[in-house]
Tab-separated table of C-alpha atoms in Angstrom:
chain	number	residue	atom	x	y	z
A	23	MET	CA	0.000	0.000	0.000
A	24	GLU	CA	1.103	3.555	-0.638
A	25	VAL	CA	-0.271	7.067	-0.342
A	26	VAL	CA	-0.887	8.393	-3.846
A	27	LYS	CA	-2.455	11.725	-2.940
A	28	ILE	CA	-3.093	13.865	0.109
A	29	ILE	CA	-5.941	16.367	-0.038
A	30	ASN	CA	-5.928	19.124	2.565
A	31	ASP	CA	-8.406	21.699	3.631
A	32	ASP	CA	-7.653	23.946	6.583
A	33	LEU	CA	-8.921	21.328	9.074
A	34	ASN	CA	-8.828	17.837	7.559
A	35	LYS	CA	-6.264	15.756	5.720
A	36	LEU	CA	-7.593	13.094	3.339
A	37	PHE	CA	-5.338	10.243	2.259
A	38	GLU	CA	-5.891	8.457	-1.036
A	39	ILE	CA	-4.191	5.100	-0.523
A	40	LYS	CA	-3.498	2.635	-3.320
A	41	THR	CA	-3.756	-1.045	-2.445
A	42	ASP	CA	-1.357	-3.598	-3.900
A	43	ASP	CA	-4.027	-4.752	-6.365
A	44	GLY	CA	-4.634	-1.252	-7.679
A	45	TYR	CA	-7.688	0.024	-5.805
A	46	THR	CA	-7.730	3.377	-4.073
A	47	ILE	CA	-9.335	3.792	-0.663
A	48	GLU	CA	-9.522	6.820	1.584
A	49	SER	CA	-8.911	7.684	5.214
A	50	VAL	CA	-9.229	11.070	6.904
A	51	HIS	CA	-7.250	12.675	9.715
A	52	TYR	CA	-8.937	15.382	11.763
A	53	ARG	CA	-7.865	16.784	15.089
A	54	LYS	CA	-6.103	13.720	16.609
A	55	THR	CA	-8.450	11.137	15.075
A	56	LEU	CA	-7.917	8.922	12.040
A	57	CYS	CA	-11.072	7.741	10.275
A	58	VAL	CA	-10.210	4.411	8.612
A	59	SER	CA	-11.871	2.339	5.897
A	60	SER	CA	-12.665	-1.338	6.348
A	61	GLN	CA	-13.689	-2.329	2.810
A	62	VAL	CA	-13.069	-1.427	-0.825
A	63	GLY	CA	-16.570	-0.182	-1.566
A	64	CYS	CA	-19.685	-1.143	0.373
A	65	SER	CA	-22.682	-3.437	-0.111
A	66	ILE	CA	-25.071	-1.608	2.225
A	67	LYS	CA	-25.901	0.771	-0.651
A	68	CYS	CA	-27.024	3.776	1.387
A	69	SER	CA	-28.759	5.946	-1.184
A	70	PHE	CA	-26.986	9.128	-0.030
A	71	CYS	CA	-23.464	7.683	0.285
A	72	ALA	CA	-20.671	7.989	-2.280
A	73	SER	CA	-18.675	5.154	-0.715
A	74	GLY	CA	-21.000	2.488	-2.091
A	75	LEU	CA	-21.557	3.843	-5.587
A	76	ASN	CA	-19.737	0.886	-7.136
A	77	GLY	CA	-20.932	-1.668	-4.596
A	78	LEU	CA	-18.577	-3.897	-2.659
A	79	ILE	CA	-15.332	-4.813	-4.384
A	80	ARG	CA	-13.622	-6.661	-1.537
A	81	ASN	CA	-12.805	-6.595	2.153
A	82	LEU	CA	-9.615	-5.013	3.404
A	83	SER	CA	-7.210	-7.313	5.209
A	84	THR	CA	-6.212	-6.657	8.807
A	85	ASP	CA	-2.853	-5.357	7.588
A	86	GLU	CA	-4.523	-3.023	5.099
A	87	ILE	CA	-6.656	-1.515	7.864
A	88	ILE	CA	-3.651	-1.120	10.168
A	89	ASN	CA	-1.476	0.278	7.375
A	90	GLN	CA	-3.808	3.274	7.031
A	91	TYR	CA	-2.682	4.213	10.543
A	92	ILE	CA	0.990	3.465	9.836
A	93	LEU	CA	0.985	5.566	6.646
A	94	ALA	CA	-0.658	8.492	8.460
A	95	LYS	CA	1.915	8.248	11.262
A	96	GLU	CA	4.700	8.312	8.672
A	97	GLU	CA	3.346	11.702	7.608
A	98	GLY	CA	4.093	12.922	11.134
A	99	LEU	CA	0.479	13.150	12.272
A	100	GLU	CA	-0.521	12.882	15.907
A	101	ILE	CA	-3.163	10.178	16.358
A	102	GLU	CA	-4.901	9.313	19.614
A	103	SER	CA	-8.169	7.892	18.273
A	104	ILE	CA	-9.298	5.561	15.510
A	105	ALA	CA	-12.816	5.742	14.074
A	106	PHE	CA	-14.135	2.912	11.935
A	107	ALA	CA	-16.221	5.375	9.958
A	108	GLY	CA	-14.590	5.368	6.528
A	109	ILE	CA	-15.481	3.328	3.455
A	110	GLY	CA	-17.364	0.108	4.163
A	111	GLU	CA	-19.527	-1.464	6.867
A	112	PRO	CA	-17.098	-2.733	9.532
A	113	LEU	CA	-19.475	-5.504	10.634
A	114	LEU	CA	-19.298	-7.066	7.156
A	115	ASN	CA	-15.524	-7.496	7.484
A	116	TRP	CA	-15.753	-8.444	11.120
A	117	ASP	CA	-12.831	-10.838	11.612
A	118	ASN	CA	-10.317	-8.447	10.065
A	119	VAL	CA	-11.842	-5.419	11.792
A	120	LYS	CA	-11.675	-7.172	15.182
A	121	SER	CA	-8.003	-8.025	14.647
A	122	ALA	CA	-7.225	-4.419	13.700
A	123	PHE	CA	-9.259	-3.215	16.675
A	124	GLU	CA	-7.180	-5.360	19.027
A	125	TYR	CA	-3.981	-3.974	17.503
A	126	PHE	CA	-5.114	-0.365	17.884
A	127	LYS	CA	-6.195	-0.958	21.471
A	128	SER	CA	-2.801	-2.566	22.241
A	129	LEU	CA	-1.235	0.777	21.279
A	130	GLY	CA	-3.441	2.587	23.785
A	131	LEU	CA	-5.593	4.202	21.111
A	132	SER	CA	-9.256	5.041	21.563
A	133	VAL	CA	-11.379	3.129	19.023
A	134	SER	CA	-14.971	3.926	18.043
A	135	PHE	CA	-17.396	2.642	15.409
A	136	TYR	CA	-20.122	3.897	13.111
A	137	THR	CA	-22.307	1.033	11.902
A	138	THR	CA	-25.685	0.282	10.357
A	139	GLY	CA	-25.874	-2.733	12.676
A	140	PHE	CA	-25.736	-5.264	9.831
A	141	PRO	CA	-25.365	-8.181	10.318
A	142	ILE	CA	-26.987	-8.227	13.722
A	143	SER	CA	-24.952	-11.166	15.046
A	144	ASN	CA	-21.766	-9.119	14.660
A	145	PHE	CA	-23.519	-6.025	16.017
A	146	LYS	CA	-24.192	-7.923	19.241
A	147	GLU	CA	-20.519	-8.848	19.505
A	148	LEU	CA	-19.392	-5.283	18.768
A	149	LEU	CA	-21.531	-3.922	21.591
A	150	SER	CA	-19.681	-6.132	24.065
A	151	LEU	CA	-16.159	-5.186	22.947
A	152	ASN	CA	-13.951	-2.882	25.005
A	153	HIS	CA	-14.650	-0.085	22.548
A	154	ASP	CA	-14.700	3.662	23.126
A	155	GLY	CA	-17.957	4.393	21.360
A	156	VAL	CA	-20.605	2.848	19.108
A	157	ASN	CA	-22.854	4.963	16.912
A	158	LEU	CA	-25.791	3.134	15.363
A	159	SER	CA	-26.502	4.781	12.011
A	160	LEU	CA	-30.292	4.931	11.985
A	161	HIS	CA	-31.097	7.923	9.727
A	162	SER	CA	-34.847	7.310	9.953
A	163	VAL	CA	-37.231	6.001	12.591
A	164	PHE	CA	-39.754	4.752	10.028
A	165	GLU	CA	-39.199	1.370	8.392
A	166	GLU	CA	-40.109	2.271	4.808
A	167	LYS	CA	-38.114	5.468	4.857
A	168	ARG	CA	-35.059	3.797	6.386
A	169	LYS	CA	-35.305	1.019	3.799
A	170	SER	CA	-35.188	3.620	1.030
A	171	LEU	CA	-32.145	5.286	2.605
A	172	ILE	CA	-30.374	2.084	3.741
A	173	PRO	CA	-31.582	-0.781	1.507
A	174	ASN	CA	-29.435	-3.550	2.993
A	175	SER	CA	-29.939	-3.669	6.730
A	176	HIS	CA	-32.198	-5.072	9.433
A	177	ARG	CA	-35.556	-3.777	10.536
A	178	ILE	CA	-35.411	-0.908	13.011
A	179	SER	CA	-37.284	-2.978	15.603
A	180	GLN	CA	-34.611	-5.710	15.468
A	181	LEU	CA	-31.767	-3.239	15.865
A	182	LEU	CA	-33.384	-1.368	18.738
A	183	GLU	CA	-34.259	-4.587	20.560
A	184	THR	CA	-30.624	-5.708	20.304
A	185	PHE	CA	-29.442	-2.290	21.452
A	186	LYS	CA	-31.872	-2.263	24.394
A	187	ASN	CA	-30.938	-5.757	25.555
A	188	HIS	CA	-27.327	-4.674	25.804
A	189	LEU	CA	-27.917	-1.208	27.243
A	190	ASP	CA	-30.204	-2.486	29.997
A	191	LYS	CA	-27.157	-4.162	31.563
A	192	LEU	CA	-25.093	-0.963	31.659
A	193	SER	CA	-24.683	1.898	34.093
A	194	LYS	CA	-25.677	5.419	33.130
A	195	ARG	CA	-21.988	6.274	32.775
A	196	LYS	CA	-21.338	3.367	30.393
A	197	LYS	CA	-24.335	4.304	28.268
A	198	LYS	CA	-22.547	7.537	27.316
A	199	LEU	CA	-20.408	5.447	24.956
A	200	TYR	CA	-23.462	4.737	22.786
A	201	ASN	CA	-25.335	7.008	20.407
A	202	ILE	CA	-27.796	6.975	17.564
A	203	ALA	CA	-26.276	8.618	14.488
A	204	TYR	CA	-28.882	10.524	12.504
A	205	LEU	CA	-27.952	12.248	9.248
A	206	LEU	CA	-30.427	15.029	8.496
A	207	ILE	CA	-31.488	15.256	4.847
A	208	ALA	CA	-33.886	18.010	3.836
A	209	ASN	CA	-37.461	16.841	3.156
A	210	GLU	CA	-36.467	13.215	3.716
A	211	ASN	CA	-36.083	12.602	7.444
A	212	ASP	CA	-36.285	16.034	9.074
A	213	SER	CA	-39.984	16.269	9.927
A	214	TYR	CA	-41.086	17.049	13.484
A	215	GLN	CA	-42.762	13.637	13.572
A	216	GLU	CA	-39.458	11.882	12.839
A	217	ILE	CA	-37.415	14.007	15.217
A	218	ASP	CA	-39.907	13.619	18.067
A	219	LYS	CA	-39.951	9.841	17.655
A	220	LEU	CA	-36.141	9.820	17.472
A	221	GLY	CA	-36.070	11.700	20.760
A	222	ASP	CA	-38.478	9.223	22.356
A	223	ILE	CA	-36.296	6.292	21.270
A	224	ALA	CA	-33.115	7.903	22.593
A	225	LYS	CA	-34.751	8.679	25.939
A	226	GLU	CA	-36.112	5.153	26.281
A	227	LEU	CA	-32.658	3.702	25.602
A	228	GLY	CA	-30.911	6.271	27.804
A	229	ILE	CA	-28.410	7.235	25.105
A	230	GLY	CA	-27.551	10.285	23.033
A	231	VAL	CA	-28.067	11.359	19.437
A	232	SER	CA	-25.321	12.420	17.042
A	233	LEU	CA	-27.306	14.784	14.822
A	234	LEU	CA	-25.285	15.013	11.610
A	235	LYS	CA	-25.587	17.547	8.805
A	236	TYR	CA	-25.611	16.103	5.292
A	237	ASN	CA	-22.807	17.137	2.961
A	238	GLU	CA	-24.280	17.674	-0.506
A	239	MET	CA	-22.619	15.829	-3.408
A	240	ASP	CA	-22.973	16.098	-7.178
A	241	PHE	CA	-23.864	12.403	-7.442
A	242	PHE	CA	-27.154	12.781	-5.563
A	243	ASP	CA	-30.215	15.040	-5.508
A	244	TYR	CA	-30.361	15.025	-1.699
A	245	LYS	CA	-30.066	18.424	-0.011
A	246	SER	CA	-28.797	19.482	3.369
A	247	VAL	CA	-31.086	21.157	5.861
A	248	SER	CA	-30.463	24.863	6.374
A	249	ASP	CA	-28.377	25.994	9.314
A	250	GLU	CA	-31.526	27.442	10.884
A	251	ARG	CA	-33.417	24.151	10.531
A	252	TYR	CA	-30.432	22.236	11.879
A	253	GLU	CA	-30.327	24.386	15.004
A	254	GLU	CA	-34.112	24.195	15.404
A	255	LEU	CA	-34.143	20.378	15.378
A	256	PHE	CA	-31.148	20.238	17.700
A	257	LEU	CA	-32.985	22.422	20.206
A	258	ARG	CA	-36.166	20.393	19.791
A	259	LEU	CA	-34.295	17.258	20.875
A	260	ARG	CA	-32.600	19.115	23.717
A	261	GLU	CA	-35.967	20.339	24.992
A	262	LYS	CA	-37.103	16.700	25.163
A	263	GLY	CA	-34.180	16.004	27.490
A	264	VAL	CA	-32.055	14.174	24.917
A	265	ARG	CA	-28.261	14.378	25.021
A	266	VAL	CA	-27.512	15.516	21.477
A	267	THR	CA	-24.369	16.614	19.643
A	268	LEU	CA	-24.008	18.388	16.312
A	269	SER	CA	-21.601	17.760	13.443
A	270	ASN	CA	-18.341	19.385	14.427
A	271	LYS	CA	-16.418	21.720	12.123
A	272	TYR	CA	-14.346	18.798	10.827
A	273	ARG	CA	-17.322	16.724	9.657
A	274	THR	CA	-19.014	19.564	7.808
A	275	ARG	CA	-16.121	19.864	5.367
A	276	LYS	CA	-16.406	18.289	1.904
A	277	ILE	CA	-13.791	15.663	2.754
A	278	GLY	CA	-14.923	15.058	6.304
A	279	GLY	CA	-18.631	14.314	6.263
A	280	CYS	CA	-20.669	11.137	6.441
A	281	GLY	CA	-20.751	9.319	3.126
A	282	THR	CA	-18.285	11.520	1.229
A	283	LEU	CA	-15.381	9.062	1.025
A	284	MET	CA	-14.993	7.153	-2.226
A	285	VAL	CA	-13.235	4.281	-3.929
A	286	ASN	CA	-11.077	5.536	-6.828
A	287	ARG	CA	-12.266	9.130	-6.386
A	288	LEU	CA	-11.391	10.388	-9.851
A	289	ASN	CA	-12.952	7.423	-11.659
A	290	CYS	CA	-16.009	6.787	-9.505
A	291	THR	CA	-19.125	6.016	-11.559
A	292	ALA	CA	-22.407	4.553	-10.447
A	293	PHE	CA	-23.844	1.330	-11.822
């Protein structure tokens, strides 16, 4: 593996990394966190996500996941945290992801995950790891809508039941490691009805909500909510007593947001 291009904005550093068989994956460094990829492409096929435009090509090996960290360190970057939030669904490459996780933890790094919860058997195992955070990417609280946004996943009821069974065993302090990730897309999942139900679910589970702002891309017709709407829905959740965080300044950049990483960026075409 080798770094073939580094793209900088004033906050983030994106690495285009070429694998030995000629594919290009991406990882992003922001603050002291490295967001790593776990697959070449993705089979979940989220309708708003550039990472899965060409479907799944193959899993990354354990070494290929770890080498993203090694290559970033060779650039002199300070890294204290790893986020499995790049290209791919980490649960669909679970054996290799677990091995990389154990390596990162052996170095004293904080390791967190963003996942759609598919497949659920691996989701259950992930919840019980000595991780530093799990964000369940829900993106809608209504089955039909979520199915249109995330075609290849489990039913919401299955995911929430699995989540609840695990969370019921935890202290209030431990529950702070768990969140629902919710990417706001204008006129898709930003109604008061959706947000109120999202708040009810979070309160019942005793966890927080990562309320993310969609980064618009040329590939899709989806639009981001306005800044005013974003703040309004954030406050609406807060008023319900939900612990909620907003996209930070790193994630709102074009190379830092949910679903913006690609395989072979310059040659990426949908099929």
